[in-house]
mmCIF file with all atom_site columns, C-alpha atoms in Angstrom:
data_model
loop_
_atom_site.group_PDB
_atom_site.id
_atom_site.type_symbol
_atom_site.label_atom_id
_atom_site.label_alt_id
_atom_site.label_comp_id
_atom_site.label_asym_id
_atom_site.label_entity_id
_atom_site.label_seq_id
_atom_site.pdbx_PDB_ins_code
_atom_site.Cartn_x
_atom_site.Cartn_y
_atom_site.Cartn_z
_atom_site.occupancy
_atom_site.B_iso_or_equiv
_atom_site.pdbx_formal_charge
_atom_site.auth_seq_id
_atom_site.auth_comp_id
_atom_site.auth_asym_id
_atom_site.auth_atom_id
_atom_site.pdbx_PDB_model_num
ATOM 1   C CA . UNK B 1 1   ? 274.833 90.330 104.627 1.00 40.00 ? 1   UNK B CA 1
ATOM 2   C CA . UNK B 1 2   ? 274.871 92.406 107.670 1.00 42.00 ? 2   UNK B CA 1
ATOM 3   C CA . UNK B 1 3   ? 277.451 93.330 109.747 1.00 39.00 ? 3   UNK B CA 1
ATOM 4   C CA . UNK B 1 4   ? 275.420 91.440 112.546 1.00 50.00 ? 4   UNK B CA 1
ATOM 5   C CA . UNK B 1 5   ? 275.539 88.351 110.401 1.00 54.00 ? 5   UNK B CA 1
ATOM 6   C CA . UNK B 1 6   ? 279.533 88.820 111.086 1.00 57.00 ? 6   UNK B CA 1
ATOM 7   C CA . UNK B 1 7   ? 278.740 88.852 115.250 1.00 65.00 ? 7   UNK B CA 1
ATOM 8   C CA . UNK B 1 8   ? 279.817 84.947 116.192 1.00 74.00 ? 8   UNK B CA 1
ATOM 9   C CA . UNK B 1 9   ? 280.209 83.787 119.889 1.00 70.00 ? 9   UNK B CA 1
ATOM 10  C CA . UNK B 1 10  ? 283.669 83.061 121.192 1.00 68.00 ? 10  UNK B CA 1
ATOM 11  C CA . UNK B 1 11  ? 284.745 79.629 122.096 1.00 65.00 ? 11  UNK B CA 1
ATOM 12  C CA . UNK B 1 12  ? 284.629 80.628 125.641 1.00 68.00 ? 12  UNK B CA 1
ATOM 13  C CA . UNK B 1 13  ? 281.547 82.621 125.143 1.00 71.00 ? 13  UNK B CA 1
ATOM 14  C CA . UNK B 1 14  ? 278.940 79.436 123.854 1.00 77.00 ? 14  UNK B CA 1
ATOM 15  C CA . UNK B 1 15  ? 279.613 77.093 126.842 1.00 76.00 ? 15  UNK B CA 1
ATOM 16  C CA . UNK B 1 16  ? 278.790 79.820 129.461 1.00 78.00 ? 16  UNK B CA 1
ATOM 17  C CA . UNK B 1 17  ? 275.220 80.678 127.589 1.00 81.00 ? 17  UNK B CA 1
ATOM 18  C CA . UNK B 1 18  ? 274.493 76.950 126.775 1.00 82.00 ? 18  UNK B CA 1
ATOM 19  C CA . UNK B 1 19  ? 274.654 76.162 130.711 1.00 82.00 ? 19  UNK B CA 1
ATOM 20  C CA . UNK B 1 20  ? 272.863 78.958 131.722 1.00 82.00 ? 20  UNK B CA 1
ATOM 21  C CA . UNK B 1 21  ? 270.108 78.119 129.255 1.00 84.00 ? 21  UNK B CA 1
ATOM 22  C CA . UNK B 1 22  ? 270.194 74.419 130.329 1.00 82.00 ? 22  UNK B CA 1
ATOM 23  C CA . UNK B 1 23  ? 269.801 76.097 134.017 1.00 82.00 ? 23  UNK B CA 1
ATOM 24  C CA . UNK B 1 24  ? 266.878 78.159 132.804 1.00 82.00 ? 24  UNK B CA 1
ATOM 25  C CA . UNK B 1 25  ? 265.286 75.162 130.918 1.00 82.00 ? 25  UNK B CA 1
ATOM 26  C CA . UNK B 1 26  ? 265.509 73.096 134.009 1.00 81.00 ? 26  UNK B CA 1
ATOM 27  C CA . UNK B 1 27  ? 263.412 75.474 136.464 1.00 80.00 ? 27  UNK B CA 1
ATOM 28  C CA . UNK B 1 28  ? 261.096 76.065 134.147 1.00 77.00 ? 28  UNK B CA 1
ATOM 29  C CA . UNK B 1 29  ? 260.661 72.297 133.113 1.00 78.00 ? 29  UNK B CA 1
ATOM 30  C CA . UNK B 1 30  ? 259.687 72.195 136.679 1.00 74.00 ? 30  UNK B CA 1
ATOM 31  C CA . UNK B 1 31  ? 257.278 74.569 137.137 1.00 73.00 ? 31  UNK B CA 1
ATOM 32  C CA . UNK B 1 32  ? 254.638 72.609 134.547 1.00 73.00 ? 32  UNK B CA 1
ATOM 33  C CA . UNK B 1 33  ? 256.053 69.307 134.851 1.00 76.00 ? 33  UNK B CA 1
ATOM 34  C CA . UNK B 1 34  ? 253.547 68.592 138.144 1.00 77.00 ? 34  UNK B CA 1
ATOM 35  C CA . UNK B 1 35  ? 250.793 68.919 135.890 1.00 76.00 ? 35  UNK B CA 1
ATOM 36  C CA . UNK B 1 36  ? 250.726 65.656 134.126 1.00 77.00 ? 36  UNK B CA 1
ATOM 37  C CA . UNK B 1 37  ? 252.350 63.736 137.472 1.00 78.00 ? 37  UNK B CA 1
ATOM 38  C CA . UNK B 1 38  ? 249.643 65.249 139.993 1.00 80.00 ? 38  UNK B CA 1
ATOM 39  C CA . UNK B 1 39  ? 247.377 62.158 139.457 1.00 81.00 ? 39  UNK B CA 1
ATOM 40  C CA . UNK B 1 40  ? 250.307 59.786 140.223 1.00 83.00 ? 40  UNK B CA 1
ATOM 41  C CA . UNK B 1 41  ? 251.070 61.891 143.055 1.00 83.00 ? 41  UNK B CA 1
ATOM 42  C CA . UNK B 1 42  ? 247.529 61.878 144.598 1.00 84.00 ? 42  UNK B CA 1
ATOM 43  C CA . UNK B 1 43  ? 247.231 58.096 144.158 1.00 84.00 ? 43  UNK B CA 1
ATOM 44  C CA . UNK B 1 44  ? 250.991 56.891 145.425 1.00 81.00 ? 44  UNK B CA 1
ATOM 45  C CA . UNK B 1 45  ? 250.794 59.841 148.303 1.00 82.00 ? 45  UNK B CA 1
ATOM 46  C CA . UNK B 1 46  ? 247.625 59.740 149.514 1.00 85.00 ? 46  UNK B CA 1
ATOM 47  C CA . UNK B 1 47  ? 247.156 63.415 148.887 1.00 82.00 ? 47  UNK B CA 1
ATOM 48  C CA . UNK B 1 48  ? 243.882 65.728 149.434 1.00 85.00 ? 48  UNK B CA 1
ATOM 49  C CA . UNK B 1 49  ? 242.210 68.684 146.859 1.00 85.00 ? 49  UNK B CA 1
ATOM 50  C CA . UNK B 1 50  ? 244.043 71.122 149.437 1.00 87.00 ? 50  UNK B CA 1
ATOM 51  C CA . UNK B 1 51  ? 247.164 69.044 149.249 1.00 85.00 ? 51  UNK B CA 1
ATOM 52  C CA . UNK B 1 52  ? 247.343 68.793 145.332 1.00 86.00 ? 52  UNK B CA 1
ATOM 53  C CA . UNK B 1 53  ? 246.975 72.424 145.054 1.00 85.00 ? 53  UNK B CA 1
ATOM 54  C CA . UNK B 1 54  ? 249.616 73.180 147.291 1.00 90.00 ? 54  UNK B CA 1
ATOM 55  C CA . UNK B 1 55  ? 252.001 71.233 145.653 1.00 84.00 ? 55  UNK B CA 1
ATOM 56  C CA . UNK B 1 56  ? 251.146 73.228 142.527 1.00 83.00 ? 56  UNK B CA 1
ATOM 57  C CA . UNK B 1 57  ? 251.140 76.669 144.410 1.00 86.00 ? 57  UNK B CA 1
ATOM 58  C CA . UNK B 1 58  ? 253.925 76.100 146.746 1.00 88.00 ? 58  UNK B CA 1
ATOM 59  C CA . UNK B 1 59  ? 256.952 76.034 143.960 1.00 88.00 ? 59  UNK B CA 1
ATOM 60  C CA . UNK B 1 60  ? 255.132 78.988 141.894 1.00 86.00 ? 60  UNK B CA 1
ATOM 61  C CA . UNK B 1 61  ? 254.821 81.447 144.914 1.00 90.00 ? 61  UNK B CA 1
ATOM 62  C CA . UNK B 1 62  ? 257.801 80.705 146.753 1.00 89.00 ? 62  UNK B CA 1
ATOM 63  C CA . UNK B 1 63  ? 259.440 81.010 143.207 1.00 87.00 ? 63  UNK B CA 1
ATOM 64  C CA . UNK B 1 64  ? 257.450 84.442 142.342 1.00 85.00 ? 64  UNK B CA 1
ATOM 65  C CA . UNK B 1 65  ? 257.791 85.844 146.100 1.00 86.00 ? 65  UNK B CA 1
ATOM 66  C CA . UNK B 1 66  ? 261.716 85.072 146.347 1.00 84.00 ? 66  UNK B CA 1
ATOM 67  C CA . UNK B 1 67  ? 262.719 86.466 143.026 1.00 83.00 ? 67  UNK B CA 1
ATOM 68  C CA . UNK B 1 68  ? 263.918 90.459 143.703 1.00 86.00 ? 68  UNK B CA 1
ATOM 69  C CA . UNK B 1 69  ? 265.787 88.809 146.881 1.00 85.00 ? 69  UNK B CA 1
ATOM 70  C CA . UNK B 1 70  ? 267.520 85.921 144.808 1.00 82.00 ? 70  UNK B CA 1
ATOM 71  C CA . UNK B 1 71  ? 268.536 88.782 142.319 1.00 81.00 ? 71  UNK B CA 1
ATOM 72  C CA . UNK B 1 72  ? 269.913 91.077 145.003 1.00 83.00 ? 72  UNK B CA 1
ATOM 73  C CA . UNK B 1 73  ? 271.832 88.169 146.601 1.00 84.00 ? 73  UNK B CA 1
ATOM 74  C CA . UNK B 1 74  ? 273.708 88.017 143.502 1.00 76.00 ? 74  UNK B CA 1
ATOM 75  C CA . UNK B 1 75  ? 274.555 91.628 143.418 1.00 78.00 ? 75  UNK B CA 1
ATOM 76  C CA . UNK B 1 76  ? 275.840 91.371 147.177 1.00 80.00 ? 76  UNK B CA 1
ATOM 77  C CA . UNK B 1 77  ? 277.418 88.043 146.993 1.00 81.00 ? 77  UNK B CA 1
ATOM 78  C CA . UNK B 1 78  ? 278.421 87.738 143.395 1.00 76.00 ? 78  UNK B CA 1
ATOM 79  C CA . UNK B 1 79  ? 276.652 86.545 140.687 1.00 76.00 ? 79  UNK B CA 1
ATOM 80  C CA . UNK B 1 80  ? 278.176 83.294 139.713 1.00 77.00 ? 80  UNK B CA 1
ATOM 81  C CA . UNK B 1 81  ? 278.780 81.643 143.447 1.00 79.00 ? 81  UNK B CA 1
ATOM 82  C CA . UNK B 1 82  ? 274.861 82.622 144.041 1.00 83.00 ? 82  UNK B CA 1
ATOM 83  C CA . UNK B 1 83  ? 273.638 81.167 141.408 1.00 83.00 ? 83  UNK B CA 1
ATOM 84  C CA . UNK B 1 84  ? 275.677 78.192 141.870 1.00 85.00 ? 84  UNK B CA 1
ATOM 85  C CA . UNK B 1 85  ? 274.492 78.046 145.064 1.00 87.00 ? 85  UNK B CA 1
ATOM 86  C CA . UNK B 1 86  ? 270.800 77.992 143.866 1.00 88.00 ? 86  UNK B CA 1
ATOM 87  C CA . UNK B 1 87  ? 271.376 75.407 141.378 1.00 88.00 ? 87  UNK B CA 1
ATOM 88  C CA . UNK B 1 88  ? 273.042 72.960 144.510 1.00 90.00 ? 88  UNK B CA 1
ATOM 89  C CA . UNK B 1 89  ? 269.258 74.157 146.418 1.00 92.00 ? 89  UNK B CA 1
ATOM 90  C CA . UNK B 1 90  ? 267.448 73.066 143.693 1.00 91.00 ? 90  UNK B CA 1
ATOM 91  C CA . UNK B 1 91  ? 269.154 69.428 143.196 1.00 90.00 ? 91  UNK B CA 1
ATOM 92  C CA . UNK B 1 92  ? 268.517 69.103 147.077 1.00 93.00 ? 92  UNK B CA 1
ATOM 93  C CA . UNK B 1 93  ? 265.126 70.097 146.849 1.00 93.00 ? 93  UNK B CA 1
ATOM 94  C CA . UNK B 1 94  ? 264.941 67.917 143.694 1.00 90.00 ? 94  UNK B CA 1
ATOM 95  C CA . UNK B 1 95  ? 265.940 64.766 145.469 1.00 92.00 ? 95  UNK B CA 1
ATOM 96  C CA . UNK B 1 96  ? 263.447 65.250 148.250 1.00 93.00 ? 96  UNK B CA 1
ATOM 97  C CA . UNK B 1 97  ? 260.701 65.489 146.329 1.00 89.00 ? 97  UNK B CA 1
ATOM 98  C CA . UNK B 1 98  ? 261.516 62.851 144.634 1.00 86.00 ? 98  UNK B CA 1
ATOM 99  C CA . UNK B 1 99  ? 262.189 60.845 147.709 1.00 89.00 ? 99  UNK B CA 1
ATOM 100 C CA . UNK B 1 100 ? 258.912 62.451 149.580 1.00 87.00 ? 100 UNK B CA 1
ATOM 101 C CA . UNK B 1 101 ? 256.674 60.131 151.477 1.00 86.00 ? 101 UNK B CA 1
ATOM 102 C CA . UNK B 1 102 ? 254.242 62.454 152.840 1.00 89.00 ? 102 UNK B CA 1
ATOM 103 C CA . UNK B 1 103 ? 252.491 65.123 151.692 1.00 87.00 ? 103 UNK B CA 1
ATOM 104 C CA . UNK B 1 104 ? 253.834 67.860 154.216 1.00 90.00 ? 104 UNK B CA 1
ATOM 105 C CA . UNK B 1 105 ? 257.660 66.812 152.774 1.00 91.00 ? 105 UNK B CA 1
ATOM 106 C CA . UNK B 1 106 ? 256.446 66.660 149.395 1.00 89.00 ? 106 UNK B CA 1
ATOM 107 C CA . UNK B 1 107 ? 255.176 70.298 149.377 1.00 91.00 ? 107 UNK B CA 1
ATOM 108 C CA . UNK B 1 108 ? 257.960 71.796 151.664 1.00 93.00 ? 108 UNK B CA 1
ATOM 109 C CA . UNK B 1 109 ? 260.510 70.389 149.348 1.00 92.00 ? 109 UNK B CA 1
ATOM 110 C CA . UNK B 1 110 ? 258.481 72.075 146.275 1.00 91.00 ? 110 UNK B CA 1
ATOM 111 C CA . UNK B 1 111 ? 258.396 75.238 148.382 1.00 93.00 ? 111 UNK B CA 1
ATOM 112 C CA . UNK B 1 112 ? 262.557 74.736 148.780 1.00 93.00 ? 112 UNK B CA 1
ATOM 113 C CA . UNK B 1 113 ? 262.745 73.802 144.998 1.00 91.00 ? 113 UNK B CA 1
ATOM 114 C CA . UNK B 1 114 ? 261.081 77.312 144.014 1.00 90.00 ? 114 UNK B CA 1
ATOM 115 C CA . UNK B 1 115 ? 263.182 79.294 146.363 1.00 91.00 ? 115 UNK B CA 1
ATOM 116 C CA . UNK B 1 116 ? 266.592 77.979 144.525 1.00 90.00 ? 116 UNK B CA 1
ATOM 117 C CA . UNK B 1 117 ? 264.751 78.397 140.975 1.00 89.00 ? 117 UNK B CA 1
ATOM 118 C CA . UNK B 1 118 ? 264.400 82.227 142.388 1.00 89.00 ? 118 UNK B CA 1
ATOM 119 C CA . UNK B 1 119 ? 268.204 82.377 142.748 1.00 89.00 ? 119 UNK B CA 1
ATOM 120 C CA . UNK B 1 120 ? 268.974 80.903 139.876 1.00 87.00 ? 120 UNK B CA 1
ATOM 121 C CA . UNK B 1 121 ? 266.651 82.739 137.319 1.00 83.00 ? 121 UNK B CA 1
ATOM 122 C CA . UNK B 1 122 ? 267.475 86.260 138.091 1.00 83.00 ? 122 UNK B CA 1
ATOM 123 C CA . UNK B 1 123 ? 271.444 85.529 138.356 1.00 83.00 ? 123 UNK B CA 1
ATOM 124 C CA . UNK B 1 124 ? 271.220 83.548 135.254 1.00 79.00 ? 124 UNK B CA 1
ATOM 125 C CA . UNK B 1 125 ? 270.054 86.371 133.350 1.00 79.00 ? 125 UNK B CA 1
ATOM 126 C CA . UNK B 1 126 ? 272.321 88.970 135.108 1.00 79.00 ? 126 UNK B CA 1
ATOM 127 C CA . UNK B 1 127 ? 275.365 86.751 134.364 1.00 78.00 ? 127 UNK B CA 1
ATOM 128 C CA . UNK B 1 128 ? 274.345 87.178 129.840 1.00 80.00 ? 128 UNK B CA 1
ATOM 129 C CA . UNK B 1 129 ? 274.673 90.729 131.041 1.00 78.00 ? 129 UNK B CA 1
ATOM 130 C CA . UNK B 1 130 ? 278.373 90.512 132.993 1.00 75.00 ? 130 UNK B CA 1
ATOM 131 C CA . UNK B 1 131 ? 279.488 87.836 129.832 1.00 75.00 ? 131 UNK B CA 1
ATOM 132 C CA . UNK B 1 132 ? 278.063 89.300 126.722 1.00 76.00 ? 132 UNK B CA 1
ATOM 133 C CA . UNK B 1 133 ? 279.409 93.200 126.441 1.00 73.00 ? 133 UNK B CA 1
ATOM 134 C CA . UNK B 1 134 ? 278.948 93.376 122.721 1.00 76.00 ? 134 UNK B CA 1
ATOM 135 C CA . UNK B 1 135 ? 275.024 94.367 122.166 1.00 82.00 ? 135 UNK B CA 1
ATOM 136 C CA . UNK B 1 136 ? 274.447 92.078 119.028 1.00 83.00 ? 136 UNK B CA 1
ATOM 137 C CA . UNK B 1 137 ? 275.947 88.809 121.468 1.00 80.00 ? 137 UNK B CA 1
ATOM 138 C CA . UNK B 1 138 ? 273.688 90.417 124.235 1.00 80.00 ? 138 UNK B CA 1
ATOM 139 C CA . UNK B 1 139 ? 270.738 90.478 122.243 1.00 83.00 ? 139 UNK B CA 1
ATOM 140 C CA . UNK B 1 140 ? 271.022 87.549 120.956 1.00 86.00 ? 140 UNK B CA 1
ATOM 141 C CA . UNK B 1 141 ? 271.410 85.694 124.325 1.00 81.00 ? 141 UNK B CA 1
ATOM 142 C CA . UNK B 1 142 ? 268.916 87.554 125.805 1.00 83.00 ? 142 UNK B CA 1
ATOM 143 C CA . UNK B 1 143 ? 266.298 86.167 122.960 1.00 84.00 ? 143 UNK B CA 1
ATOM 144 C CA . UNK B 1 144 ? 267.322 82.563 123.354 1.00 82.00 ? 144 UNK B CA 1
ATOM 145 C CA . UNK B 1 145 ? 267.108 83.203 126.909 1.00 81.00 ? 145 UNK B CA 1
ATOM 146 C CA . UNK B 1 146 ? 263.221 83.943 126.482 1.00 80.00 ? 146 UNK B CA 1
ATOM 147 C CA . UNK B 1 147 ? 262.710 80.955 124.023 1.00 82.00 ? 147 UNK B CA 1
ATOM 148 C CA . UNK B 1 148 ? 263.508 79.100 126.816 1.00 78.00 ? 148 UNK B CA 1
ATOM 149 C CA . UNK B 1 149 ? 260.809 80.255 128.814 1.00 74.00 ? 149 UNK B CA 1
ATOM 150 C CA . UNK B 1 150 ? 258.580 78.478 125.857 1.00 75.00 ? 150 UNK B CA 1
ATOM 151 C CA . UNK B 1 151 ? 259.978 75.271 125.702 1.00 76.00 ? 151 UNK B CA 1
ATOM 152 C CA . UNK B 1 152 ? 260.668 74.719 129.323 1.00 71.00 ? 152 UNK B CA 1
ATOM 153 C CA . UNK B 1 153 ? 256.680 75.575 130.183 1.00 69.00 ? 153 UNK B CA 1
ATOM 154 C CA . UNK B 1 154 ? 255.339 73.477 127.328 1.00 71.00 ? 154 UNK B CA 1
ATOM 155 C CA . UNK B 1 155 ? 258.018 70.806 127.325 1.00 71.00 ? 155 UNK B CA 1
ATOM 156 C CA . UNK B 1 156 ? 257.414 70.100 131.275 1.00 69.00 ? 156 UNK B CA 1
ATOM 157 C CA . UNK B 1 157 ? 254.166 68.645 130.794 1.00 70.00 ? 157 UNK B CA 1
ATOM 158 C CA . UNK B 1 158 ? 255.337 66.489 127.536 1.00 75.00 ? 158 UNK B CA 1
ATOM 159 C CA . UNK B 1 159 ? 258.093 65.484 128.946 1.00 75.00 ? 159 UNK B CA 1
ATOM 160 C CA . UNK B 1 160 ? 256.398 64.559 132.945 1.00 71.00 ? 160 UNK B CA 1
ATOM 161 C CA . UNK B 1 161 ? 254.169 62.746 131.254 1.00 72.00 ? 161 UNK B CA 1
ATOM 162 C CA . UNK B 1 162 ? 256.021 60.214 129.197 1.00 79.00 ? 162 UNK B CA 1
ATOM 163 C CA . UNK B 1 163 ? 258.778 60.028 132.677 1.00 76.00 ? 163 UNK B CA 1
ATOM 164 C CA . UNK B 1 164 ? 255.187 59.337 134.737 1.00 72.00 ? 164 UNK B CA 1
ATOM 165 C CA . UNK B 1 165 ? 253.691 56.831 132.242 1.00 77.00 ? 165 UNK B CA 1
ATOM 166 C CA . UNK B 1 166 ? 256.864 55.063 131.557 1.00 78.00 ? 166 UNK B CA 1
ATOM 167 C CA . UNK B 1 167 ? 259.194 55.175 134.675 1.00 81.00 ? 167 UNK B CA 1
ATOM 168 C CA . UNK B 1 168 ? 257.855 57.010 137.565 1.00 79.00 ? 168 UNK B CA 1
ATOM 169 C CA . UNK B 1 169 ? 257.063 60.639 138.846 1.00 79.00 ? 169 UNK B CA 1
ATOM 170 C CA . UNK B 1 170 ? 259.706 60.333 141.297 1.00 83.00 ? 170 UNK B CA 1
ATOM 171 C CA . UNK B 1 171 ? 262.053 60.275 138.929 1.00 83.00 ? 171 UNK B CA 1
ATOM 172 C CA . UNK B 1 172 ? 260.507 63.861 136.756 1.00 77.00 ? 172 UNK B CA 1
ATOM 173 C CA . UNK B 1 173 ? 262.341 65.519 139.648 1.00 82.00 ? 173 UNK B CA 1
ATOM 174 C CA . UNK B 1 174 ? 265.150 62.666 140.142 1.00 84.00 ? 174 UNK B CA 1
ATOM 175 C CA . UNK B 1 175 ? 266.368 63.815 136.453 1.00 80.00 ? 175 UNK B CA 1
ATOM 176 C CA . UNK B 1 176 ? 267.259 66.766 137.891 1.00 82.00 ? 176 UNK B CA 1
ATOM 177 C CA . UNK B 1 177 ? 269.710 65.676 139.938 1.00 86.00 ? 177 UNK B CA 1
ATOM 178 C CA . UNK B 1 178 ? 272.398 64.662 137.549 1.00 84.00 ? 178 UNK B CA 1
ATOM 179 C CA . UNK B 1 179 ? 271.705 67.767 134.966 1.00 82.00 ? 179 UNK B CA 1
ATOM 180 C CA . UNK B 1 180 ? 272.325 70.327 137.463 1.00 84.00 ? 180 UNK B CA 1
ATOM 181 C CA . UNK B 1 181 ? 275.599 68.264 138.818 1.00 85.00 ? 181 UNK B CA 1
ATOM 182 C CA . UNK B 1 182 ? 276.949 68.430 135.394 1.00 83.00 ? 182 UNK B CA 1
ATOM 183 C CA . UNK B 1 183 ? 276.011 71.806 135.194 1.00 81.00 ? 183 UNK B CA 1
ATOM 184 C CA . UNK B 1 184 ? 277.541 72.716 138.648 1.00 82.00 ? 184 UNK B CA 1
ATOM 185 C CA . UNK B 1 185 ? 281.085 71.103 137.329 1.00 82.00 ? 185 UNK B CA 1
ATOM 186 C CA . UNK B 1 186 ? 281.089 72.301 133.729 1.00 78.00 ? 186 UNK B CA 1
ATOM 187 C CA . UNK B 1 187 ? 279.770 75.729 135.167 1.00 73.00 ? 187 UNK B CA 1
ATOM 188 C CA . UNK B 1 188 ? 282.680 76.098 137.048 1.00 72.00 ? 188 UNK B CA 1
ATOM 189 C CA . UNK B 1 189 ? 285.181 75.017 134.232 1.00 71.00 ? 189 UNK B CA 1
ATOM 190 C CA . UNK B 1 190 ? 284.080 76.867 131.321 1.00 64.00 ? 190 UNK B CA 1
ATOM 191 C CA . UNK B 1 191 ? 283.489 79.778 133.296 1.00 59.00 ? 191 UNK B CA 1
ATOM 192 C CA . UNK B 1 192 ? 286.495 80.028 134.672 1.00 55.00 ? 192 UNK B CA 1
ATOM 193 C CA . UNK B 1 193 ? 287.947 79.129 131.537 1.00 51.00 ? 193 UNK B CA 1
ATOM 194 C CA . UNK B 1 194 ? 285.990 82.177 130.449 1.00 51.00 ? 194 UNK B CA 1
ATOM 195 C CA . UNK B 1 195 ? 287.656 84.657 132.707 1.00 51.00 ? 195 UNK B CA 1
ATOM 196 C CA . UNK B 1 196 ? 291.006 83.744 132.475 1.00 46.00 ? 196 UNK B CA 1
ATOM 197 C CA . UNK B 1 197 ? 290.758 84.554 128.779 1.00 46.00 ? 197 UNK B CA 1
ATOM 198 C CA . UNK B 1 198 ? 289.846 88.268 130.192 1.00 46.00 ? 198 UNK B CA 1
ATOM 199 C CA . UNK B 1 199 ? 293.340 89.555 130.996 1.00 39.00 ? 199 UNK B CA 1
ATOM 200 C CA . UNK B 1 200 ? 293.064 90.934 134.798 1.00 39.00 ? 200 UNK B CA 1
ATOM 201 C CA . UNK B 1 201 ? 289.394 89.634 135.596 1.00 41.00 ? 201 UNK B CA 1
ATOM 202 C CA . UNK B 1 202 ? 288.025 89.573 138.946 1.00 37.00 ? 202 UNK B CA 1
ATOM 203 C CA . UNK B 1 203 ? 284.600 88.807 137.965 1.00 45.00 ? 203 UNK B CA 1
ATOM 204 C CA . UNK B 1 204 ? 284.820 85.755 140.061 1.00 37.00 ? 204 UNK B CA 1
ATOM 205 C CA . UNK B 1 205 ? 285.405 87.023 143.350 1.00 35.00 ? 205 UNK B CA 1
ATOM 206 C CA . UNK B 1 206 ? 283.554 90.739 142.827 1.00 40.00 ? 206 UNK B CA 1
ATOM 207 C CA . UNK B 1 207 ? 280.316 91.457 140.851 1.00 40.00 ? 207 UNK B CA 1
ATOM 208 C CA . UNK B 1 208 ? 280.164 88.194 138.703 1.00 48.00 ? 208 UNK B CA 1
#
């Protein structure tokens, strides 16, 4: 046995990196999950070639193109409260497209959705940086981090297809809405649990 195998997370540590993995899981999910929903979509909305594409397109540039500002936000701001703050622009933008009756709302709110995931993503991963100091917790956050790039790309288009064939695609960005409340309060619990236990932390109000 190794003296990595020794290298456990703290009680405070494991609820910080399981929400920021469900955060990372969720904007990913949403990325592929238009691909099996699309042909709902074009049927219920009406929607043109030009107008499927851009609901594709509008989430992954807008996502892409907002990524280095969403990361230097969090350095100017603070870490946490940003991406909190792109977690409650993602819900919104969640709920809209759910709740889209044209195709001009429908892609705006994509466009809004992949401007929050931009927050969130970089801060997420900045945030395993502020919480893990040891290298071997790091590390190992880091590479679950990166899993969930995997599963949230592939699972999307499982998992929008059995919401589309069974309930609706309105509701393969409704689902988001509740996951990233309980993230939002359980964020701010366990990570505030987490720096108390750090005698004389300002993370909250400074860098993190």
């Amino acid at each position: 046995m190794s003296i990595n195998d020794n290298v456990r997370f703290t009680p405070q540590e494991k609820p910080v990196l399981i929400l920021i993995l469900l955060t990372y899981f969720m904007i990913l999910l949403d990325s592929s999950i238009v691909f099996t929903s699309i042909p709902v979509m074009k049927a219920d909305l009406g929607l043109s070639a030009a107008e499927m594409s851009w609901v594709q397109d509008a989430y992954t540039l807008a996502f892409g193109g907002a990524l280095l500002l969403g990361a230097q936000l969090g350095e100017v701001w603070g870490r946490t409260r940003v991406f909190l703050g792109g977690l409650i622009v993602f819900a919104v933008a969640s709920l809209i497209v759910g709740m889209a009756s044209t195709a001009h709302i429908l892609i705006a709110a994509r466009a809004l959705q992949g401007l929050g995931a931009a927050v969130v993503a970089p801060t997420s991963l900045t945030l395993i940086t502020a919480v893990f100091h040891d290298t071997v917790k790091r590390t190992r956050a880091t590479a679950a981090y990166g899993t969930m790039a995997g599963l949230g790309s592939s699972g999307g288009m499982l998992i929008g297809g059995l919401i589309t064939t069974f309930l609706s695609w309105r509701f393969g960005f409704w689902i988001n809405v509740p996951i990233a409340v309980v993230v939002l309060v359980l964020a701010v619990r366990f990570y505030l649990l987490y720096l108390h236990g750090r005698a004389g932390s300002t993370c909250w109000v400074r860098s993190c």
